[in-house]
mmCIF file of N, CA and C and ligand atoms in Angstrom:
data_model
loop_
_atom_site.group_PDB
_atom_site.id
_atom_site.type_symbol
_atom_site.label_atom_id
_atom_site.label_comp_id
_atom_site.label_asym_id
_atom_site.label_seq_id
_atom_site.Cartn_x
_atom_site.Cartn_y
_atom_site.Cartn_z
ATOM 1 N N UNK A 5 -1.983 -12.043 10.826
ATOM 2 C CA UNK A 5 -1.092 -13.245 10.850
ATOM 3 C C UNK A 5 -0.403 -13.618 9.534
ATOM 4 N N UNK A 6 -1.643 -14.054 8.623
ATOM 5 C CA UNK A 6 -1.354 -14.325 7.515
ATOM 6 C C UNK A 6 -0.432 -13.321 6.674
ATOM 7 N N UNK A 7 -1.245 -12.171 6.910
ATOM 8 C CA UNK A 7 -0.273 -10.956 6.175
ATOM 9 C C UNK A 7 1.162 -10.603 6.584
ATOM 10 N N UNK A 8 1.058 -10.987 7.621
ATOM 11 C CA UNK A 8 2.969 -10.527 8.218
ATOM 12 C C UNK A 8 3.987 -11.723 7.709
ATOM 13 N N UNK A 9 3.133 -13.484 7.553
ATOM 14 C CA UNK A 9 3.779 -14.484 6.873
ATOM 15 C C UNK A 9 4.231 -14.318 5.196
ATOM 16 N N UNK A 10 3.111 -13.510 4.628
ATOM 17 C CA UNK A 10 3.150 -13.320 3.128
ATOM 18 C C UNK A 10 3.871 -11.913 2.671
ATOM 19 N N UNK A 11 3.822 -10.971 3.668
ATOM 20 C CA UNK A 11 5.045 -10.177 3.475
ATOM 21 C C UNK A 11 6.369 -10.452 3.873
ATOM 22 N N UNK A 12 6.535 -11.520 4.946
ATOM 23 C CA UNK A 12 7.919 -12.008 5.196
ATOM 24 C C UNK A 12 8.378 -12.563 3.868
ATOM 25 N N UNK A 13 7.763 -13.633 3.132
ATOM 26 C CA UNK A 13 7.597 -14.358 2.073
ATOM 27 C C UNK A 13 8.292 -13.161 0.754
ATOM 28 N N UNK A 14 7.380 -12.048 0.444
ATOM 29 C CA UNK A 14 7.652 -11.535 -0.687
ATOM 30 C C UNK A 14 8.841 -10.445 -0.587
ATOM 31 N N UNK A 15 8.897 -10.426 0.961
ATOM 32 C CA UNK A 15 10.188 -9.377 1.170
ATOM 33 C C UNK A 15 11.423 -10.381 0.826
ATOM 34 N N UNK A 16 11.584 -11.763 1.460
ATOM 35 C CA UNK A 16 12.811 -12.397 1.218
ATOM 36 C C UNK A 16 12.722 -12.810 -0.247
ATOM 37 N N UNK A 17 11.639 -12.970 -1.560
ATOM 38 C CA UNK A 17 11.709 -12.966 -2.589
ATOM 39 C C UNK A 17 12.284 -11.490 -3.319
ATOM 40 N N UNK A 18 12.056 -10.276 -2.504
ATOM 41 C CA UNK A 18 13.028 -8.989 -3.029
ATOM 42 C C UNK A 18 14.218 -9.384 -3.155
ATOM 43 N N UNK A 19 14.675 -9.953 -1.462
ATOM 44 C CA UNK A 19 16.287 -9.868 -1.445
ATOM 45 C C UNK A 19 16.534 -10.962 -2.510
ATOM 46 N N UNK A 20 15.906 -12.093 -1.854
ATOM 47 C CA UNK A 20 16.907 -13.204 -3.206
ATOM 48 C C UNK A 20 17.202 -12.593 -4.614
ATOM 49 N N UNK A 21 15.554 -12.051 -5.099
ATOM 50 C CA UNK A 21 16.000 -11.166 -6.334
ATOM 51 C C UNK A 21 17.057 -10.924 -6.293
ATOM 52 N N UNK A 22 17.432 -9.654 -5.747
ATOM 53 C CA UNK A 22 18.754 -8.418 -5.579
ATOM 54 C C UNK A 22 19.739 -9.391 -5.673
ATOM 55 N N UNK A 23 19.744 -10.679 -4.237
ATOM 56 C CA UNK A 23 21.395 -11.177 -4.163
ATOM 57 C C UNK A 23 21.512 -11.811 -5.792
ATOM 58 N N UNK A 24 20.200 -12.634 -6.516
ATOM 59 C CA UNK A 24 20.566 -13.099 -7.515
ATOM 60 C C UNK A 24 21.368 -12.194 -8.532
ATOM 61 N N UNK A 25 20.446 -11.143 -8.996
ATOM 62 C CA UNK A 25 21.228 -9.954 -9.932
ATOM 63 C C UNK A 25 22.144 -9.849 -9.326
ATOM 64 N N UNK A 26 22.691 -9.228 -8.090
ATOM 65 C CA UNK A 26 23.998 -8.672 -7.736
ATOM 66 C C UNK A 26 24.787 -9.361 -7.901
ATOM 67 N N UNK A 27 24.540 -10.703 -7.718
ATOM 68 C CA UNK A 27 25.515 -12.121 -7.400
ATOM 69 C C UNK A 27 26.067 -12.669 -9.009
ATOM 70 N N UNK A 28 25.158 -12.522 -9.340
ATOM 71 C CA UNK A 28 25.144 -13.177 -10.963
ATOM 72 C C UNK A 28 26.076 -12.066 -11.672
ATOM 73 N N UNK A 29 25.711 -10.881 -11.796
ATOM 74 C CA UNK A 29 26.573 -9.747 -12.327
ATOM 75 C C UNK A 29 27.860 -9.856 -12.489
ATOM 76 N N UNK A 30 27.983 -9.975 -10.522
ATOM 77 C CA UNK A 30 29.389 -9.968 -10.465
ATOM 78 C C UNK A 30 30.466 -10.940 -10.661
ATOM 79 N N UNK A 31 29.835 -12.362 -10.868
ATOM 80 C CA UNK A 31 30.242 -13.581 -10.870
ATOM 81 C C UNK A 31 30.579 -13.600 -13.177
ATOM 82 N N UNK A 32 29.579 -13.065 -13.154
ATOM 83 C CA UNK A 32 29.963 -12.438 -14.990
ATOM 84 C C UNK A 32 31.216 -11.742 -15.255
ATOM 85 N N UNK A 33 31.448 -10.935 -14.048
ATOM 86 C CA UNK A 33 32.610 -9.842 -14.455
ATOM 87 C C UNK A 33 33.853 -10.371 -13.115
ATOM 88 N N UNK A 34 33.613 -11.886 -13.437
ATOM 89 C CA UNK A 34 34.806 -12.689 -12.918
ATOM 90 C C UNK A 34 34.990 -11.946 -11.097
ATOM 91 N N UNK A 35 34.283 -11.777 -10.625
ATOM 92 C CA UNK A 35 34.371 -10.944 -9.427
ATOM 93 C C UNK A 35 33.839 -12.066 -8.547
ATOM 94 N N UNK A 36 34.647 -12.734 -7.693
ATOM 95 C CA UNK A 36 34.001 -13.996 -7.060
ATOM 96 C C UNK A 36 33.081 -13.344 -5.993
ATOM 97 N N UNK A 37 31.506 -14.098 -5.987
ATOM 98 C CA UNK A 37 30.629 -14.429 -5.224
ATOM 99 C C UNK A 37 30.205 -15.395 -4.208
ATOM 100 N N UNK A 38 30.402 -15.430 -3.305
ATOM 101 C CA UNK A 38 30.302 -16.329 -2.487
ATOM 102 C C UNK A 38 28.881 -16.317 -1.241
ATOM 103 N N UNK A 39 28.461 -17.283 -1.140
ATOM 104 C CA UNK A 39 27.379 -17.471 -0.405
ATOM 105 C C UNK A 39 27.089 -18.641 0.129
ATOM 106 N N UNK A 40 26.445 -18.278 1.796
ATOM 107 C CA UNK A 40 26.993 -19.605 2.530
ATOM 108 C C UNK A 40 26.692 -21.476 1.896
ATOM 109 N N UNK A 41 25.123 -20.883 1.307
ATOM 110 C CA UNK A 41 24.744 -22.232 0.134
ATOM 111 C C UNK A 41 25.012 -22.827 -1.214
ATOM 112 N N UNK A 42 25.973 -22.002 -1.679
ATOM 113 C CA UNK A 42 26.352 -22.135 -2.992
ATOM 114 C C UNK A 42 27.647 -21.340 -3.359
ATOM 115 N N UNK A 43 28.791 -21.628 -3.881
ATOM 116 C CA UNK A 43 29.968 -20.996 -4.696
ATOM 117 C C UNK A 43 29.319 -20.688 -5.827
ATOM 118 N N UNK A 44 29.165 -19.196 -6.050
ATOM 119 C CA UNK A 44 28.501 -18.886 -7.486
ATOM 120 C C UNK A 44 30.021 -18.592 -8.087
ATOM 121 N N UNK A 45 30.873 -18.910 -7.809
ATOM 122 C CA UNK A 45 32.164 -18.561 -9.009
ATOM 123 C C UNK A 45 32.063 -19.734 -9.663
ATOM 124 N N UNK A 46 31.240 -20.824 -9.401
ATOM 125 C CA UNK A 46 31.483 -22.242 -10.047
ATOM 126 C C UNK A 46 30.497 -22.280 -11.282
ATOM 127 N N UNK A 47 29.437 -21.208 -11.100
ATOM 128 C CA UNK A 47 28.034 -20.984 -12.018
ATOM 129 C C UNK A 47 28.924 -20.783 -13.490
ATOM 130 N N UNK A 48 28.801 -21.332 -14.490
ATOM 131 C CA UNK A 48 28.083 -21.139 -15.713
ATOM 132 C C UNK A 48 27.714 -19.746 -16.211
ATOM 133 N N UNK A 49 27.903 -18.803 -17.127
ATOM 134 C CA UNK A 49 27.960 -17.867 -17.704
ATOM 135 C C UNK A 49 26.382 -17.868 -18.199
ATOM 136 N N UNK A 50 25.852 -18.722 -18.579
ATOM 137 C CA UNK A 50 24.305 -19.160 -18.711
ATOM 138 C C UNK A 50 23.541 -19.333 -17.692
ATOM 139 N N UNK A 51 24.233 -19.953 -16.471
ATOM 140 C CA UNK A 51 23.718 -20.080 -15.378
ATOM 141 C C UNK A 51 23.619 -18.696 -15.000
ATOM 142 N N UNK A 52 24.340 -17.917 -14.861
ATOM 143 C CA UNK A 52 24.492 -16.363 -14.191
ATOM 144 C C UNK A 52 23.111 -15.995 -14.786
ATOM 145 N N UNK A 53 23.369 -15.757 -15.880
ATOM 146 C CA UNK A 53 22.353 -15.420 -16.804
ATOM 147 C C UNK A 53 21.026 -15.502 -16.295
ATOM 148 N N UNK A 54 20.905 -16.997 -16.476
ATOM 149 C CA UNK A 54 19.448 -17.535 -15.575
ATOM 150 C C UNK A 54 18.604 -17.218 -14.211
ATOM 151 N N UNK A 55 20.226 -16.990 -13.612
ATOM 152 C CA UNK A 55 19.568 -16.455 -12.435
ATOM 153 C C UNK A 55 19.306 -14.897 -12.109
ATOM 154 N N UNK A 56 19.992 -14.377 -13.060
ATOM 155 C CA UNK A 56 19.841 -12.615 -13.158
ATOM 156 C C UNK A 56 18.270 -12.811 -13.974
ATOM 157 N N UNK A 57 18.022 -13.482 -14.315
ATOM 158 C CA UNK A 57 16.323 -13.603 -15.041
ATOM 159 C C UNK A 57 15.403 -13.933 -14.137
ATOM 160 N N UNK A 58 15.524 -14.840 -13.525
ATOM 161 C CA UNK A 58 15.155 -15.525 -12.538
ATOM 162 C C UNK A 58 15.015 -13.917 -11.316
ATOM 163 N N UNK A 59 15.714 -13.652 -10.473
ATOM 164 C CA UNK A 59 15.935 -12.364 -9.904
ATOM 165 C C UNK A 59 15.375 -11.133 -10.517
ATOM 166 N N UNK A 60 14.825 -10.815 -11.754
ATOM 167 C CA UNK A 60 13.742 -9.963 -12.130
ATOM 168 C C UNK A 60 12.463 -10.415 -12.235
ATOM 169 N N UNK A 61 12.029 -11.679 -12.183
ATOM 170 C CA UNK A 61 11.121 -12.417 -11.881
ATOM 171 C C UNK A 61 10.507 -12.419 -10.724
ATOM 172 N N UNK A 62 11.662 -12.700 -9.345
ATOM 173 C CA UNK A 62 11.414 -12.426 -8.204
ATOM 174 C C UNK A 62 10.743 -10.831 -7.518
ATOM 175 N N UNK A 63 12.219 -10.036 -8.144
ATOM 176 C CA UNK A 63 11.490 -8.916 -8.015
ATOM 177 C C UNK A 63 9.897 -8.056 -8.066
ATOM 178 N N UNK A 64 9.919 -8.380 -9.880
ATOM 179 C CA UNK A 64 8.465 -8.080 -10.157
ATOM 180 C C UNK A 64 7.480 -8.702 -9.351
ATOM 181 N N UNK A 65 7.822 -10.091 -9.286
ATOM 182 C CA UNK A 65 6.371 -10.321 -7.648
ATOM 183 C C UNK A 65 6.367 -10.044 -6.849
ATOM 184 N N UNK A 66 7.321 -9.922 -6.118
ATOM 185 C CA UNK A 66 7.593 -8.953 -4.685
ATOM 186 C C UNK A 66 7.099 -7.388 -5.282
ATOM 187 N N UNK A 67 7.311 -7.012 -6.104
ATOM 188 C CA UNK A 67 6.630 -5.429 -6.409
ATOM 189 C C UNK A 67 5.298 -5.878 -6.630
ATOM 190 N N UNK A 68 4.853 -6.606 -7.158
ATOM 191 C CA UNK A 68 3.374 -6.632 -7.601
ATOM 192 C C UNK A 68 2.747 -7.027 -6.188
ATOM 193 N N UNK A 69 3.054 -8.032 -5.412
ATOM 194 C CA UNK A 69 2.756 -8.124 -4.284
ATOM 195 C C UNK A 69 2.261 -7.062 -3.483
ATOM 196 N N UNK A 70 3.204 -6.119 -3.047
ATOM 197 C CA UNK A 70 3.727 -4.771 -2.349
ATOM 198 C C UNK A 70 2.644 -3.856 -2.440
ATOM 199 N N UNK A 71 2.684 -4.011 -3.976
ATOM 200 C CA UNK A 71 1.964 -2.434 -4.294
ATOM 201 C C UNK A 71 0.363 -3.051 -5.047
ATOM 202 N N UNK A 72 -0.239 -4.093 -5.061
ATOM 203 C CA UNK A 72 -1.372 -4.371 -5.425
ATOM 204 C C UNK A 72 -2.101 -5.137 -4.176
ATOM 205 N N UNK A 73 -1.078 -6.305 -3.839
ATOM 206 C CA UNK A 73 -1.787 -7.497 -3.149
ATOM 207 C C UNK A 73 -2.092 -6.899 -1.217
ATOM 208 N N UNK A 74 -1.004 -6.873 -1.143
ATOM 209 C CA UNK A 74 -0.759 -6.227 0.436
ATOM 210 C C UNK A 74 -1.830 -4.668 0.960
ATOM 211 N N UNK A 75 -2.073 -4.413 0.109
ATOM 212 C CA UNK A 75 -3.016 -2.935 0.420
ATOM 213 C C UNK A 75 -4.167 -3.466 0.943
ATOM 214 N N UNK A 76 -4.469 -4.168 -0.128
ATOM 215 C CA UNK A 76 -5.858 -5.065 -0.109
ATOM 216 C C UNK A 76 -6.374 -5.591 1.012
ATOM 217 N N UNK A 77 -5.069 -6.218 2.260
ATOM 218 C CA UNK A 77 -5.176 -6.918 3.660
ATOM 219 C C UNK A 77 -5.635 -5.617 4.314
ATOM 220 N N UNK A 78 -5.504 -4.208 4.355
ATOM 221 C CA UNK A 78 -5.714 -3.471 5.089
ATOM 222 C C UNK A 78 -6.970 -2.942 4.831
ATOM 223 N N UNK A 79 -7.759 -3.064 3.775
ATOM 224 C CA UNK A 79 -8.869 -2.686 3.649
ATOM 225 C C UNK A 79 -9.939 -2.563 4.356
ATOM 226 N N UNK A 80 -9.977 -3.397 5.405
ATOM 227 C CA UNK A 80 -11.205 -3.790 6.135
ATOM 228 C C UNK A 80 -10.816 -2.845 7.588
ATOM 229 N N UNK A 81 -9.771 -2.077 7.868
ATOM 230 C CA UNK A 81 -9.997 -1.451 8.770
ATOM 231 C C UNK A 81 -10.561 -0.402 8.437
ATOM 232 N N UNK A 82 -11.094 0.474 9.692
ATOM 233 C CA UNK A 82 -11.778 1.611 9.316
ATOM 234 C C UNK A 82 -10.907 2.780 9.016
ATOM 235 N N UNK A 83 -11.596 3.791 7.811
ATOM 236 C CA UNK A 83 -11.320 4.833 7.102
ATOM 237 C C UNK A 83 -11.445 6.000 7.957
ATOM 238 N N UNK A 84 -10.867 6.742 7.960
ATOM 239 C CA UNK A 84 -11.556 8.255 8.535
ATOM 240 C C UNK A 84 -12.194 8.724 7.686
ATOM 241 N N UNK A 85 -13.144 9.682 7.856
ATOM 242 C CA UNK A 85 -14.429 9.999 7.452
ATOM 243 C C UNK A 85 -13.332 11.204 6.275
ATOM 244 N N UNK A 86 -13.820 11.044 5.054
ATOM 245 C CA UNK A 86 -13.452 11.697 3.819
ATOM 246 C C UNK A 86 -14.311 13.230 3.807
ATOM 247 N N UNK A 87 -15.746 13.065 3.892
ATOM 248 C CA UNK A 87 -16.189 13.879 3.815
ATOM 249 C C UNK A 87 -16.946 14.807 4.667
ATOM 250 N N UNK A 88 -17.016 15.599 5.699
ATOM 251 C CA UNK A 88 -17.826 16.258 6.831
ATOM 252 C C UNK A 88 -18.776 17.048 6.309
ATOM 253 N N UNK A 89 -20.066 17.367 7.164
ATOM 254 C CA UNK A 89 -21.004 18.392 6.539
ATOM 255 C C UNK A 89 -20.814 19.040 7.827
ATOM 256 N N UNK A 90 -21.190 20.708 8.208
ATOM 257 C CA UNK A 90 -21.672 21.414 9.194
ATOM 258 C C UNK A 90 -23.052 21.465 9.289
ATOM 259 N N UNK A 91 -23.399 21.074 10.480
ATOM 260 C CA UNK A 91 -25.058 20.926 10.710
ATOM 261 C C UNK A 91 -25.682 22.237 10.785
ATOM 262 N N UNK A 92 -24.505 23.203 11.007
ATOM 263 C CA UNK A 92 -24.897 24.586 11.337
ATOM 264 C C UNK A 92 -25.045 25.559 9.597
ATOM 265 N N UNK A 93 -24.057 25.550 8.961
ATOM 266 C CA UNK A 93 -24.160 26.442 7.618
ATOM 267 C C UNK A 93 -24.488 25.346 6.452
ATOM 268 N N UNK A 94 -24.444 24.358 6.866
ATOM 269 C CA UNK A 94 -24.634 23.311 5.558
ATOM 270 C C UNK A 94 -23.756 22.358 4.935
ATOM 271 N N UNK A 95 -22.569 23.699 5.341
ATOM 272 C CA UNK A 95 -21.332 22.861 4.249
ATOM 273 C C UNK A 95 -20.472 22.366 3.933
ATOM 274 N N UNK A 96 -20.477 21.149 3.146
ATOM 275 C CA UNK A 96 -19.802 20.451 2.983
ATOM 276 C C UNK A 96 -17.862 20.377 3.091
ATOM 277 N N UNK A 97 -17.455 19.570 3.840
ATOM 278 C CA UNK A 97 -15.818 19.980 3.435
ATOM 279 C C UNK A 97 -14.799 18.553 3.343
ATOM 280 N N UNK A 98 -13.938 18.517 2.796
ATOM 281 C CA UNK A 98 -13.474 17.393 2.781
ATOM 282 C C UNK A 98 -12.371 17.487 4.207
ATOM 283 N N UNK A 99 -12.784 16.003 5.053
ATOM 284 C CA UNK A 99 -12.248 16.365 6.351
ATOM 285 C C UNK A 99 -10.852 16.580 6.907
ATOM 286 N N UNK A 100 -9.705 16.307 5.223
ATOM 287 C CA UNK A 100 -8.061 16.801 5.849
ATOM 288 C C UNK A 100 -8.088 18.494 5.583
ATOM 289 N N UNK A 101 -9.212 18.785 5.640
ATOM 290 C CA UNK A 101 -8.490 20.522 5.426
ATOM 291 C C UNK A 101 -9.098 21.106 6.880
ATOM 292 N N UNK A 102 -9.745 20.113 7.263
ATOM 293 C CA UNK A 102 -10.496 20.532 8.770
ATOM 294 C C UNK A 102 -9.161 20.454 9.445
ATOM 295 N N UNK A 103 -9.329 21.498 10.592
ATOM 296 C CA UNK A 103 -8.691 21.400 11.766
ATOM 297 C C UNK A 103 -9.514 20.522 13.133
ATOM 298 N N UNK A 104 -8.939 19.268 13.427
ATOM 299 C CA UNK A 104 -10.065 18.948 14.373
ATOM 300 C C UNK A 104 -11.635 18.768 14.345
ATOM 301 N N UNK A 105 -11.527 18.804 12.744
ATOM 302 C CA UNK A 105 -13.205 18.789 12.209
ATOM 303 C C UNK A 105 -13.617 19.417 12.551
ATOM 304 N N UNK A 106 -13.278 20.733 12.764
ATOM 305 C CA UNK A 106 -14.267 21.838 13.384
ATOM 306 C C UNK A 106 -14.703 22.934 11.679
ATOM 307 N N UNK A 107 -15.704 23.282 11.644
ATOM 308 C CA UNK A 107 -16.057 23.988 10.661
ATOM 309 C C UNK A 107 -15.408 25.168 10.329
ATOM 310 N N UNK A 108 -14.880 25.365 9.146
ATOM 311 C CA UNK A 108 -14.006 26.358 8.823
ATOM 312 C C UNK A 108 -15.073 27.840 8.964
ATOM 313 N N UNK A 109 -16.074 27.803 8.891
ATOM 314 C CA UNK A 109 -17.142 29.302 8.822
ATOM 315 C C UNK A 109 -17.526 29.049 10.277
ATOM 316 N N UNK A 110 -17.928 28.368 11.007
ATOM 317 C CA UNK A 110 -18.706 28.360 12.128
ATOM 318 C C UNK A 110 -17.683 28.348 13.149
ATOM 319 N N UNK A 111 -16.030 27.786 13.123
ATOM 320 C CA UNK A 111 -15.222 27.643 13.907
ATOM 321 C C UNK A 111 -15.501 27.044 14.980
ATOM 322 N N UNK A 112 -16.046 26.815 16.352
ATOM 323 C CA UNK A 112 -16.368 26.101 16.876
ATOM 324 C C UNK A 112 -17.200 24.567 16.743
ATOM 325 N N UNK A 113 -18.289 24.599 15.802
ATOM 326 C CA UNK A 113 -19.043 23.515 15.687
ATOM 327 C C UNK A 113 -18.271 22.664 14.808
ATOM 328 N N UNK A 114 -18.404 21.368 15.742
ATOM 329 C CA UNK A 114 -18.400 20.093 14.718
ATOM 330 C C UNK A 114 -18.713 19.911 13.609
ATOM 331 N N UNK A 115 -18.024 19.721 12.512
ATOM 332 C CA UNK A 115 -18.631 18.741 11.350
ATOM 333 C C UNK A 115 -19.025 17.199 11.798
ATOM 334 N N UNK A 116 -19.888 16.655 11.033
ATOM 335 C CA UNK A 116 -20.140 15.472 11.288
ATOM 336 C C UNK A 116 -19.959 14.573 9.810
ATOM 337 N N UNK A 117 -19.323 13.686 9.941
ATOM 338 C CA UNK A 117 -19.153 12.709 8.655
ATOM 339 C C UNK A 117 -20.537 12.854 7.895
ATOM 340 N N UNK A 118 -20.033 12.776 6.481
ATOM 341 C CA UNK A 118 -21.539 12.815 5.908
ATOM 342 C C UNK A 118 -22.303 11.879 5.682
ATOM 343 N N UNK A 119 -22.065 10.714 6.179
ATOM 344 C CA UNK A 119 -22.930 9.286 5.743
ATOM 345 C C UNK A 119 -23.690 9.611 7.253
ATOM 346 N N UNK A 120 -22.918 10.425 8.422
ATOM 347 C CA UNK A 120 -23.321 9.763 9.367
ATOM 348 C C UNK A 120 -24.674 11.284 9.684
ATOM 349 N N UNK A 121 -24.176 12.390 8.717
ATOM 350 C CA UNK A 121 -24.894 13.085 8.736
ATOM 351 C C UNK A 121 -26.212 13.177 8.286
ATOM 352 N N UNK A 122 -26.088 12.350 6.882
ATOM 353 C CA UNK A 122 -27.594 12.074 6.854
ATOM 354 C C UNK A 122 -28.686 10.782 7.449
ATOM 355 N N UNK A 123 -28.077 9.906 8.446
ATOM 356 C CA UNK A 123 -28.578 9.395 9.108
ATOM 357 C C UNK A 123 -29.079 10.093 10.063
ATOM 358 N N UNK A 124 -28.532 11.200 10.410
ATOM 359 C CA UNK A 124 -29.114 12.260 11.842
ATOM 360 C C UNK A 124 -30.478 13.030 11.111
ATOM 361 N N UNK A 125 -29.907 13.624 9.836
ATOM 362 C CA UNK A 125 -31.066 14.196 9.210
ATOM 363 C C UNK A 125 -31.342 13.836 8.071
ATOM 364 N N UNK A 126 -32.381 12.738 8.160
ATOM 365 C CA UNK A 126 -32.469 12.301 6.952
ATOM 366 C C UNK A 126 -33.484 13.374 5.699
ATOM 367 N N UNK A 127 -34.183 13.732 6.230
ATOM 368 C CA UNK A 127 -35.229 14.493 5.750
ATOM 369 C C UNK A 127 -34.276 15.748 4.682
ATOM 370 N N UNK A 128 -33.364 16.234 5.282
ATOM 371 C CA UNK A 128 -32.114 16.978 4.415
ATOM 372 C C UNK A 128 -31.662 16.393 2.851
ATOM 373 N N UNK A 129 -31.688 14.379 3.213
ATOM 374 C CA UNK A 129 -31.298 14.267 1.768
ATOM 375 C C UNK A 129 -32.379 13.913 0.991
ATOM 376 N N UNK A 130 -33.628 13.785 1.466
ATOM 377 C CA UNK A 130 -34.871 13.484 1.012
ATOM 378 C C UNK A 130 -35.137 14.925 -0.192
ATOM 379 N N UNK A 131 -35.060 16.284 0.533
ATOM 380 C CA UNK A 131 -35.169 17.855 0.364
ATOM 381 C C UNK A 131 -34.458 17.772 -0.873
ATOM 382 N N UNK A 132 -32.803 17.112 -1.090
ATOM 383 C CA UNK A 132 -32.025 17.079 -2.040
ATOM 384 C C UNK A 132 -32.573 16.432 -3.694
ATOM 385 N N UNK A 133 -32.876 15.212 -2.869
ATOM 386 C CA UNK A 133 -33.233 14.321 -4.084
ATOM 387 C C UNK A 133 -34.330 14.734 -4.692
ATOM 388 N N UNK A 134 -35.570 15.774 -4.278
ATOM 389 C CA UNK A 134 -36.353 16.119 -5.106
ATOM 390 C C UNK A 134 -36.472 17.183 -5.895
HETATM 391 ZN ZN1 LIG B 126 -20.381 25.782 9.687
#
């Protein structure tokens, strides 16, 4: 819920930033730009430049949020296993390279998420460490 609200706020920020820049550039070029809440043709050049600067700041903030902060919210969702191990041939695979998690060598054998695997066969982990 919080994530949705934040997303909307920052997407609005990106849009407002874009409108600021486009509108101000048009006004600087003597092309009238009107919005519902303000008549931008009355802006001085100085004000237009300020709005362009603000526009870039808004876009930068929005971009930082979407790139670095928004992905953190989805961090708690369960991730698909990355590495899996075949209980038969003991081969470790990257899960993405397998079809339905089946072992490439043994065909019909299901591989097991590496963390699950060592919970199931803790002795193998000990063998490895020794
Ligand atoms: Zn196998």
